[in-house]
Amino acid sequence: MKRTLLSIMMGLVCTSAFAQAPNGYYDQASGLNGAPLKSKLKEIITAGHIDNGYGGLWTAYQTTDRDNIAGIPGYENDGTILDMYSENPNGTDPYNFTYGSAQCGGSGYTNEGDCYNREHVVPQSLFNENFPMKSDVHFIRATDGKVNGMRSNYPFGTVGSTSYVSQNGSKLGTSVSPGYSGIVFEPINAFKGDVARMILYFVTRYETQLSGFSSGNMLGGSAYPGLQAWELNQLLAWHNADPVSQTEIARNNAAYAFQGNRNPFIDHPEYVNQIWGTPVVDNQAPTAATNVTTSNPTSSSVTLSWTAGTDNIGVAGYDVYVNGTLYSTVSGTTATVTGLSPLTTYAFYVITKDAYGNPSPMSNTASATTLAGQPVANGCGNEDFETIPAPAAQVYNTQTWTNNNITWTATDARTDQSIQSTSNRAITIRNGSLTSSTISGGIQSLSARAQLKFSGNPGSLDVKVNGATVGTIPYTNASTDLVTINNINVSGNIVISIVNPVTGARVAIDDLSWSCYSGSLATVETAKEKSGFVIYPNPVRNNELSVKGENLGKISKVSIYDLSGKLIRTIENPFKNSNKIHLNGLVKGTYILAADAFSAKFIVE
């Protein structure tokens, strides 16, 4: 935290009075460097750590997060909440919070200045809201609730193109930090060092647990170095550019008095470089991926695979391009591209990226053509959740959106989660449901993925059609597989609803799709479609079938599909002169005849 000249001068006089680590506190770390030093600091700051509970943070903030902490000059020195997301170091704050009277929980705010809450600098979703992490005051700050919500679960980095700017200049937007191109949050310069040292404390205090945490595009999966390369380099730069202030020292002392341990990187800033060194610069690009191939085309998706590229330090991931446009970034050597149009040819290639953002040359280009779409217009479809409302972390409310002419309503839902190894977006339901508007064409089968987020036990979602339960979709923390419910067999107009029956379980849903109702094989004597249209004779023996039903002359087009969904033939104005369709050239097999008004199977013998 950068201070005024007066603050710095007073700090130089008073440093020894405020650096109050007990004598011998860090003696065991003497002479160590690198990973051994980090592990020894973990032992030191774990010993004596008292978990005072999540509610205890409000008490802690009386001494840890006040302007003019313990007599140390701050900014206004008025005892208000010292909020790094609203503080104006060079002038009057846009607003102030009074301790105690302006606090709120995960909601209760609409605008900046409404209230302050508890900001986990390392998002609590990454460690499933478990203790003692959830209540560790060393990385949980009192901040404006609105700005906290806008920061969401995004990592910290340098913003290029902004999507949100708080009143004190904190920013949300696209990262320009080397090695990462996702969404990041950037505090103002005065607090960048504070943020860096809080995160470095977290990956030291909890280094043995990191392998079980989610990365959040910031944490590493091992004790050392504990952070992804791009985030580590960014935090090292911030730590060096924004030195420890007297206010940070005072907060560290107050936190020690409250929970019995300290942030070693405030007491000994030199430990940072002794453990992690200086930021590494890597300008060498990785090699291109090779042998990109396509497989398993459907009407809306294609699967890609390729041979990995190589890098002098390490490959971080692959950018997948569809017709020259970036589709997604994946860590492995396979990807399934969804949301494609039926009967369309697409070109795919990938670009290898290393941890520092260096791109390889593009791979070879592979092409694939999707299969025909579902037989009935607006009667079958999919929802990939890529157009759901913008993410708002930790906010559960009613979400509504329209995609493919279907309006979806998700109650008690959040939009900032995804299912591992699938697309970028998913809808997460807590004590609510996901419900469609009315869909025509009926339903024969339904598929979806579900995954338990955060904490909880495995369970199942209830799938309902027109209010009746037709099956369930199981979920666990690790589940990512597509689950299909067959033989639903409901014709006519339908409403699809997926209900979470388990109170408090937060379950993400993605890759929802369904096939239309095709009915049983019909003959004029034994069965009729509810629409009133009938195919006869069935099986067809003389390359000619007849259709009986009302208003045949108004049908502008029919299509014939095989059972894989492949389009075989389209016939314009089929019933202009008669009710017969000629099938010359169709080989023996089972087919579907489809029009806007009906669909039915028939057999060619």
Coordinates of C-alpha atoms in Angstrom, one line a residue, residues 17-455:
A17 CA 7.5 -0.2 17.4
F18 CA 5.0 -1.7 15.1
A19 CA 6.8 -4.9 13.7
Q20 CA 5.7 -6.9 16.7
A21 CA 6.5 -10.5 15.7
P22 CA 7.5 -12.3 18.9
N23 CA 11.2 -12.9 19.5
G24 CA 12.3 -16.0 17.8
Y25 CA 9.0 -16.3 15.7
Y26 CA 10.9 -16.9 12.5
D27 CA 14.1 -18.4 13.9
Q28 CA 13.4 -21.8 12.3
A29 CA 13.4 -20.2 8.8
S30 CA 16.9 -18.9 9.1
G31 CA 19.2 -19.9 6.3
L32 CA 16.5 -21.5 4.1
N33 CA 15.5 -20.6 0.6
G34 CA 13.0 -21.8 -2.1
A35 CA 10.5 -24.5 -1.3
P36 CA 12.1 -25.5 2.0
L37 CA 11.7 -21.9 3.3
K38 CA 8.1 -21.8 2.1
S39 CA 7.3 -25.1 3.9
K40 CA 9.0 -24.0 7.1
L41 CA 7.0 -20.8 7.1
K42 CA 3.9 -22.9 6.6
E43 CA 4.7 -24.7 9.9
I44 CA 5.4 -21.5 11.7
I45 CA 2.2 -19.7 10.7
T46 CA 0.0 -22.8 11.2
A47 CA 1.1 -23.2 14.8
G48 CA -1.1 -21.0 17.0
H49 CA -3.7 -20.3 14.3
I50 CA -7.1 -20.0 16.0
D51 CA -10.2 -20.3 13.9
N52 CA -12.7 -17.8 15.3
G53 CA -15.4 -18.7 12.8
Y54 CA -16.8 -16.8 9.8
G55 CA -18.9 -14.5 12.0
G56 CA -15.8 -13.7 13.9
L57 CA -14.5 -11.7 11.0
W58 CA -16.9 -8.9 11.8
T59 CA -15.2 -8.6 15.2
A60 CA -11.8 -8.8 13.7
Y61 CA -12.5 -5.8 11.4
Q62 CA -12.9 -3.6 14.4
T63 CA -9.1 -3.6 14.7
T64 CA -7.8 -5.0 11.4
D65 CA -9.7 -3.0 8.8
R66 CA -10.1 0.5 10.1
D67 CA -8.7 3.8 8.8
N68 CA -6.1 4.7 11.5
I69 CA -5.5 1.2 12.9
A70 CA -4.0 1.2 16.4
G71 CA -3.0 4.8 16.1
I72 CA -1.1 4.3 12.8
P73 CA -1.9 7.2 10.4
G74 CA -4.1 6.0 7.5
Y75 CA -5.9 8.2 5.0
E76 CA -8.8 10.1 6.6
N77 CA -7.8 8.8 10.0
D78 CA -11.5 8.8 11.0
G79 CA -11.9 5.2 12.1
T80 CA -14.1 4.3 9.1
I81 CA -13.7 1.0 7.3
L82 CA -10.5 1.0 5.3
D83 CA -11.8 -0.5 2.0
M84 CA -9.3 -1.1 -0.7
Y85 CA -12.1 -1.1 -3.3
S86 CA -13.4 2.4 -2.4
E87 CA -10.4 4.2 -0.8
N88 CA -9.1 7.2 -2.7
P89 CA -5.5 7.6 -1.6
N90 CA -5.1 11.0 -3.2
G91 CA -8.3 12.7 -2.2
T92 CA -11.7 12.4 -0.7
D93 CA -13.2 9.0 -0.7
P94 CA -16.4 8.6 -2.8
Y95 CA -18.1 7.2 0.3
N96 CA -17.2 5.7 3.7
F97 CA -18.5 2.8 5.8
T98 CA -19.1 3.1 9.5
Y99 CA -17.9 0.0 11.4
G100 CA -20.8 -2.3 12.4
S101 CA -23.7 -0.3 11.1
A102 CA -23.0 -0.7 7.3
Q103 CA -22.1 -4.4 7.1
C104 CA -24.0 -7.0 5.0
G105 CA -23.6 -10.6 3.9
G106 CA -23.5 -12.0 0.4
S107 CA -26.3 -9.8 -0.7
G108 CA -28.1 -6.6 0.5
Y109 CA -26.3 -4.3 -2.0
T110 CA -27.4 -2.8 -5.3
N111 CA -25.0 0.1 -5.7
E112 CA -21.5 1.0 -4.5
G113 CA -21.6 2.5 -1.1
D114 CA -24.6 0.4 0.1
C115 CA -22.7 -1.8 2.6
Y116 CA -19.4 -3.6 3.2
N117 CA -18.9 -7.4 3.4
R118 CA -16.2 -10.0 3.6
E119 CA -14.1 -10.3 0.4
H120 CA -12.1 -13.5 0.1
V121 CA -9.1 -12.4 -1.9
V122 CA -8.7 -16.1 -2.8
P123 CA -12.3 -17.0 -3.6
Q124 CA -13.9 -19.4 -1.1
S125 CA -15.4 -21.4 -3.9
L126 CA -11.9 -22.7 -4.7
F127 CA -11.7 -24.5 -1.4
N128 CA -15.4 -25.5 -1.1
E129 CA -16.0 -22.9 1.6
N130 CA -14.1 -25.1 4.1
F131 CA -12.5 -23.9 7.3
P132 CA -10.2 -22.5 8.5
M133 CA -9.7 -21.0 5.1
K134 CA -13.2 -19.5 5.0
S135 CA -12.5 -17.4 8.2
D136 CA -8.8 -16.6 7.9
V137 CA -8.6 -12.8 8.3
H138 CA -5.2 -12.6 6.7
F139 CA -6.7 -12.8 3.2
I140 CA -10.3 -11.7 3.9
R141 CA -10.8 -8.0 3.7
A142 CA -13.8 -5.7 4.5
T143 CA -14.8 -4.3 1.1
D144 CA -17.7 -2.7 -0.7
G145 CA -20.3 -5.4 -1.4
K146 CA -21.1 -4.3 -4.9
V147 CA -17.4 -4.2 -6.0
N148 CA -16.8 -7.5 -4.3
G149 CA -19.7 -9.0 -6.3
M150 CA -18.3 -7.5 -9.5
R151 CA -14.9 -8.9 -8.8
S152 CA -16.7 -12.3 -8.4
N153 CA -14.3 -15.3 -8.5
Y154 CA -12.0 -13.8 -11.1
P155 CA -8.2 -13.9 -10.5
F156 CA -6.2 -10.7 -10.0
G157 CA -4.3 -9.3 -12.9
T158 CA -3.7 -6.3 -15.2
V159 CA -6.8 -5.3 -17.1
G160 CA -6.7 -4.2 -20.8
S161 CA -10.2 -3.7 -22.1
T162 CA -12.5 -2.9 -19.1
S163 CA -16.1 -4.0 -18.5
Y164 CA -16.4 -2.4 -15.1
V165 CA -14.6 0.4 -13.2
S166 CA -15.4 1.1 -9.5
Q167 CA -15.5 4.7 -8.2
N168 CA -11.9 4.4 -6.9
G169 CA -10.6 3.0 -10.2
S170 CA -10.5 -0.7 -9.5
K171 CA -11.2 -2.5 -12.8
L172 CA -12.7 -5.7 -14.2
G173 CA -11.9 -6.7 -17.8
T174 CA -9.8 -8.7 -20.2
S175 CA -6.3 -9.6 -18.9
V176 CA -3.1 -8.3 -20.5
S177 CA -1.0 -10.0 -17.8
P178 CA 1.5 -12.1 -19.7
G179 CA 0.3 -15.7 -19.9
Y180 CA -3.4 -15.2 -19.3
S181 CA -6.1 -13.8 -21.6
G182 CA -9.2 -14.4 -19.4
I183 CA -11.2 -12.0 -17.2
V184 CA -9.3 -10.5 -14.3
F185 CA -9.7 -7.9 -11.5
E186 CA -7.2 -5.2 -11.0
P187 CA -7.1 -3.1 -7.7
I188 CA -5.7 0.4 -7.7
N189 CA -1.9 0.7 -7.4
A190 CA -2.0 1.5 -3.7
F191 CA -3.3 -2.0 -2.9
K192 CA -1.6 -4.2 -5.4
G193 CA 1.2 -5.2 -3.0
D194 CA -1.4 -5.8 -0.3
V195 CA -3.2 -8.2 -2.6
A196 CA 0.0 -10.0 -3.6
R197 CA 1.1 -10.6 -0.1
M198 CA -2.3 -11.9 1.0
I199 CA -2.3 -14.5 -1.8
L200 CA 1.3 -15.5 -1.1
Y201 CA 0.3 -16.0 2.5
F202 CA -2.6 -18.2 1.4
V203 CA -0.5 -20.5 -0.8
T204 CA 2.0 -20.8 2.0
R205 CA -0.4 -21.3 4.9
Y206 CA -2.4 -23.9 2.9
E207 CA 0.3 -25.3 0.7
T208 CA -0.3 -29.0 1.6
Q209 CA -4.0 -28.6 0.7
L210 CA -3.6 -26.9 -2.7
S211 CA -3.8 -30.1 -4.7
G212 CA -7.4 -30.5 -3.5
F213 CA -8.4 -27.0 -4.3
S214 CA -9.8 -25.7 -7.6
S215 CA -7.3 -23.5 -9.5
G216 CA -9.6 -20.6 -10.3
N217 CA -7.0 -19.9 -13.0
M218 CA -4.7 -18.7 -10.3
L219 CA -3.8 -21.4 -7.8
G220 CA -1.3 -24.2 -8.7
G221 CA -1.9 -27.8 -7.9
S222 CA 1.2 -28.4 -5.9
A223 CA 2.8 -27.0 -2.8
Y224 CA 5.5 -25.3 -4.8
P225 CA 5.4 -22.8 -6.3
G226 CA 1.6 -22.8 -5.3
L227 CA 0.5 -20.5 -8.1
Q228 CA 0.1 -20.7 -11.8
A229 CA 3.1 -19.2 -13.6
W230 CA 1.3 -16.1 -15.0
E231 CA -0.3 -15.2 -11.6
L232 CA 2.9 -15.8 -9.7
N233 CA 4.8 -13.4 -12.0
Q234 CA 2.1 -10.8 -11.7
L235 CA 2.0 -10.9 -7.9
L236 CA 5.8 -10.8 -7.7
A237 CA 5.8 -7.7 -9.8
W238 CA 3.1 -6.1 -7.6
H239 CA 4.9 -7.1 -4.4
N240 CA 8.1 -5.4 -5.6
A241 CA 6.4 -2.3 -7.0
D242 CA 4.2 -1.6 -3.9
P243 CA 6.3 -2.2 -0.7
V244 CA 4.9 -3.0 2.7
S245 CA 3.3 0.0 4.5
Q246 CA 2.9 0.8 8.2
T247 CA -0.8 0.3 7.8
E248 CA -0.2 -3.3 6.5
I249 CA 2.2 -3.9 9.5
A250 CA -0.5 -2.6 11.9
R251 CA -3.1 -4.9 10.3
N252 CA -0.8 -7.9 10.6
N253 CA -0.3 -7.1 14.3
A254 CA -4.1 -6.8 14.8
A255 CA -4.7 -10.1 12.9
Y256 CA -2.0 -11.8 15.0
A257 CA -3.8 -10.6 18.2
F258 CA -7.1 -11.9 16.8
Q259 CA -6.2 -15.3 15.4
G260 CA -2.7 -16.1 16.7
N261 CA -0.6 -16.2 13.4
R262 CA 1.1 -13.7 11.1
N263 CA 1.6 -13.0 7.4
P264 CA 5.4 -13.6 7.0
F265 CA 5.6 -11.6 3.8
I266 CA 4.6 -8.4 5.7
D267 CA 7.1 -9.1 8.5
H268 CA 9.8 -10.1 6.1
P269 CA 9.2 -8.9 2.5
E270 CA 12.5 -10.4 1.5
Y271 CA 11.1 -13.9 2.0
V272 CA 9.2 -13.4 -1.3
N273 CA 12.2 -13.3 -3.5
Q274 CA 14.0 -15.9 -1.4
I275 CA 11.2 -18.3 -2.1
W276 CA 10.1 -17.5 -5.6
G277 CA 12.9 -15.4 -7.0
T278 CA 12.3 -12.7 -9.5
P279 CA 9.7 -12.9 -12.3
V280 CA 10.7 -15.2 -15.2
V281 CA 10.6 -13.9 -18.7
D282 CA 10.0 -16.5 -21.4
N283 CA 10.0 -15.2 -25.0
Q284 CA 10.3 -18.6 -26.7
A285 CA 7.2 -19.8 -28.5
P286 CA 6.0 -23.4 -28.2
T287 CA 5.8 -25.7 -31.3
A288 CA 2.6 -26.1 -33.2
A289 CA 0.2 -29.0 -32.4
T290 CA 0.0 -31.5 -35.3
N291 CA -2.4 -34.1 -36.6
V292 CA -5.6 -32.3 -35.8
T293 CA -8.5 -34.7 -36.7
T294 CA -12.2 -34.6 -36.4
S295 CA -14.6 -37.3 -35.3
N296 CA -18.1 -38.0 -33.9
P297 CA -20.0 -35.3 -35.8
T298 CA -23.6 -34.7 -34.7
S299 CA -26.1 -32.1 -35.9
S300 CA -24.5 -29.5 -33.5
S301 CA -21.1 -30.7 -32.4
V302 CA -17.8 -32.1 -33.6
T303 CA -15.0 -33.7 -31.5
L304 CA -11.4 -32.7 -32.2
S305 CA -8.1 -34.4 -31.2
W306 CA -4.5 -33.6 -31.9
T307 CA -0.8 -34.4 -31.1
A308 CA 0.6 -32.1 -28.4
G309 CA 2.9 -29.2 -29.0
T310 CA 6.1 -28.8 -27.0
D311 CA 7.7 -25.8 -25.1
N312 CA 11.0 -25.1 -23.4
I313 CA 9.3 -24.5 -20.1
G314 CA 5.8 -26.0 -20.4
V315 CA 2.7 -26.0 -22.5
A316 CA -0.2 -24.3 -20.7
G317 CA -3.1 -25.0 -23.1
Y318 CA -4.5 -24.9 -26.6
D319 CA -6.7 -22.2 -28.2
V320 CA -9.3 -23.9 -30.4
Y321 CA -10.5 -22.0 -33.5
V322 CA -13.6 -22.6 -35.5
N323 CA -13.7 -20.9 -39.0
G324 CA -10.9 -18.6 -37.8
T325 CA -12.6 -17.5 -34.6
L326 CA -11.4 -18.5 -31.1
Y327 CA -13.9 -21.0 -29.6
S328 CA -12.3 -22.0 -26.3
T329 CA -9.1 -22.8 -24.5
V330 CA -8.4 -26.3 -23.2
S331 CA -5.6 -27.9 -21.3
G332 CA -5.7 -31.4 -22.9
T333 CA -5.4 -32.6 -26.5
T334 CA -9.1 -33.1 -27.2
A335 CA -12.1 -30.8 -27.4
T336 CA -15.7 -31.1 -28.3
V337 CA -17.0 -28.0 -30.2
T338 CA -20.8 -27.5 -29.6
G339 CA -23.4 -25.0 -30.8
L340 CA -22.8 -25.7 -34.5
S341 CA -25.4 -25.6 -37.2
P342 CA -26.7 -28.7 -38.9
L343 CA -25.4 -29.7 -42.4
T344 CA -22.6 -27.1 -42.3
T345 CA -18.9 -27.6 -43.0
Y346 CA -16.5 -26.1 -40.5
A347 CA -12.7 -25.7 -40.4
F348 CA -10.9 -26.3 -37.2
Y349 CA -7.3 -25.6 -36.0
V350 CA -5.5 -25.1 -32.7
I351 CA -2.7 -22.9 -31.4
T352 CA -0.4 -24.0 -28.6
K353 CA 0.1 -21.5 -25.7
D354 CA 2.8 -21.6 -23.0
A355 CA 2.5 -20.3 -19.5
Y356 CA 3.7 -16.9 -20.5
G357 CA 1.2 -16.5 -23.3
N358 CA 3.5 -17.2 -26.2
P359 CA 1.6 -18.6 -29.1
S360 CA 2.8 -21.3 -31.5
P361 CA 2.2 -21.3 -35.3
M362 CA -1.3 -22.6 -36.1
S363 CA -1.7 -26.4 -36.5
N364 CA -3.0 -28.0 -39.6
T365 CA -6.6 -27.3 -40.5
A366 CA -9.2 -30.1 -40.3
S367 CA -12.7 -29.9 -41.7
A368 CA -15.9 -31.6 -40.8
T369 CA -19.6 -31.4 -41.8
T370 CA -22.3 -31.7 -39.2
L371 CA -25.2 -34.0 -39.6
A372 CA -28.8 -33.0 -40.3
G373 CA -30.7 -31.3 -37.5
Q374 CA -33.5 -32.8 -35.6
P375 CA -36.5 -33.9 -37.8
V376 CA -39.1 -31.4 -36.5
A377 CA -38.5 -27.6 -36.6
N378 CA -38.6 -26.2 -33.0
G379 CA -39.5 -29.7 -31.8
C380 CA -36.1 -30.9 -30.7
G381 CA -33.1 -28.9 -29.7
N382 CA -30.3 -28.2 -27.2
E383 CA -29.3 -25.6 -24.7
D384 CA -25.5 -25.0 -24.1
F385 CA -26.0 -22.1 -21.6
E386 CA -23.5 -19.9 -23.4
T387 CA -26.1 -17.0 -23.6
I388 CA -27.2 -17.0 -19.9
P389 CA -26.9 -13.7 -18.0
A390 CA -23.5 -12.3 -17.2
P391 CA -21.8 -14.0 -14.2
A392 CA -22.4 -12.6 -10.7
A393 CA -20.5 -14.6 -8.1
Q394 CA -22.2 -15.9 -5.0
V395 CA -25.5 -14.3 -6.1
Y396 CA -28.5 -16.7 -6.4
N397 CA -31.6 -15.3 -8.0
T398 CA -34.0 -15.9 -10.9
Q399 CA -32.2 -16.0 -14.2
T400 CA -34.1 -15.7 -17.5
W401 CA -32.8 -15.9 -21.1
T402 CA -34.0 -16.9 -24.6
N403 CA -32.0 -19.1 -27.0
N404 CA -33.2 -21.0 -30.1
N405 CA -36.7 -19.5 -29.6
I406 CA -37.0 -21.1 -26.2
T407 CA -37.2 -19.0 -23.0
W408 CA -35.6 -20.6 -20.0
T409 CA -36.2 -19.6 -16.4
A410 CA -33.8 -20.8 -13.6
T411 CA -34.8 -20.1 -10.0
D412 CA -32.4 -19.7 -7.1
A413 CA -29.5 -19.9 -9.7
R414 CA -26.1 -18.4 -10.3
T415 CA -24.3 -18.1 -13.6
D416 CA -20.6 -17.9 -12.8
Q417 CA -19.8 -21.7 -12.7
S418 CA -18.9 -24.2 -15.3
I419 CA -18.6 -28.0 -15.5
Q420 CA -15.0 -29.2 -15.8
S421 CA -13.9 -30.3 -19.2
T422 CA -17.0 -28.9 -21.0
S423 CA -18.0 -25.6 -22.4
N424 CA -17.4 -22.2 -20.8
R425 CA -20.8 -21.6 -19.1
A426 CA -23.3 -23.6 -17.1
I427 CA -26.3 -22.8 -14.9
T428 CA -26.0 -23.6 -11.2
I429 CA -29.2 -24.4 -9.3
R430 CA -29.4 -24.3 -5.5
N431 CA -32.9 -24.6 -4.1
G432 CA -34.6 -24.1 -7.5
S433 CA -35.3 -25.4 -10.9
L434 CA -34.6 -24.9 -14.6
T435 CA -37.8 -24.7 -16.7
S436 CA -38.4 -24.1 -20.5
S437 CA -41.2 -22.3 -22.2
T438 CA -43.6 -24.5 -24.2
I439 CA -41.8 -26.5 -26.9
S440 CA -43.5 -28.2 -29.8
G441 CA -42.8 -31.6 -31.2
G442 CA -42.8 -33.7 -28.1
I443 CA -39.8 -35.5 -26.6
Q444 CA -38.3 -39.0 -26.9
S445 CA -35.1 -38.8 -25.0
L446 CA -33.1 -36.1 -23.0
S447 CA -29.4 -35.8 -22.2
A448 CA -27.5 -33.4 -19.8
R449 CA -24.4 -33.1 -17.7
A450 CA -24.6 -32.3 -13.9
Q451 CA -21.9 -31.6 -11.4
L452 CA -22.0 -30.8 -7.7
K453 CA -20.2 -27.5 -7.0
F454 CA -18.6 -26.6 -3.7
S455 CA -19.5 -28.9 -0.8

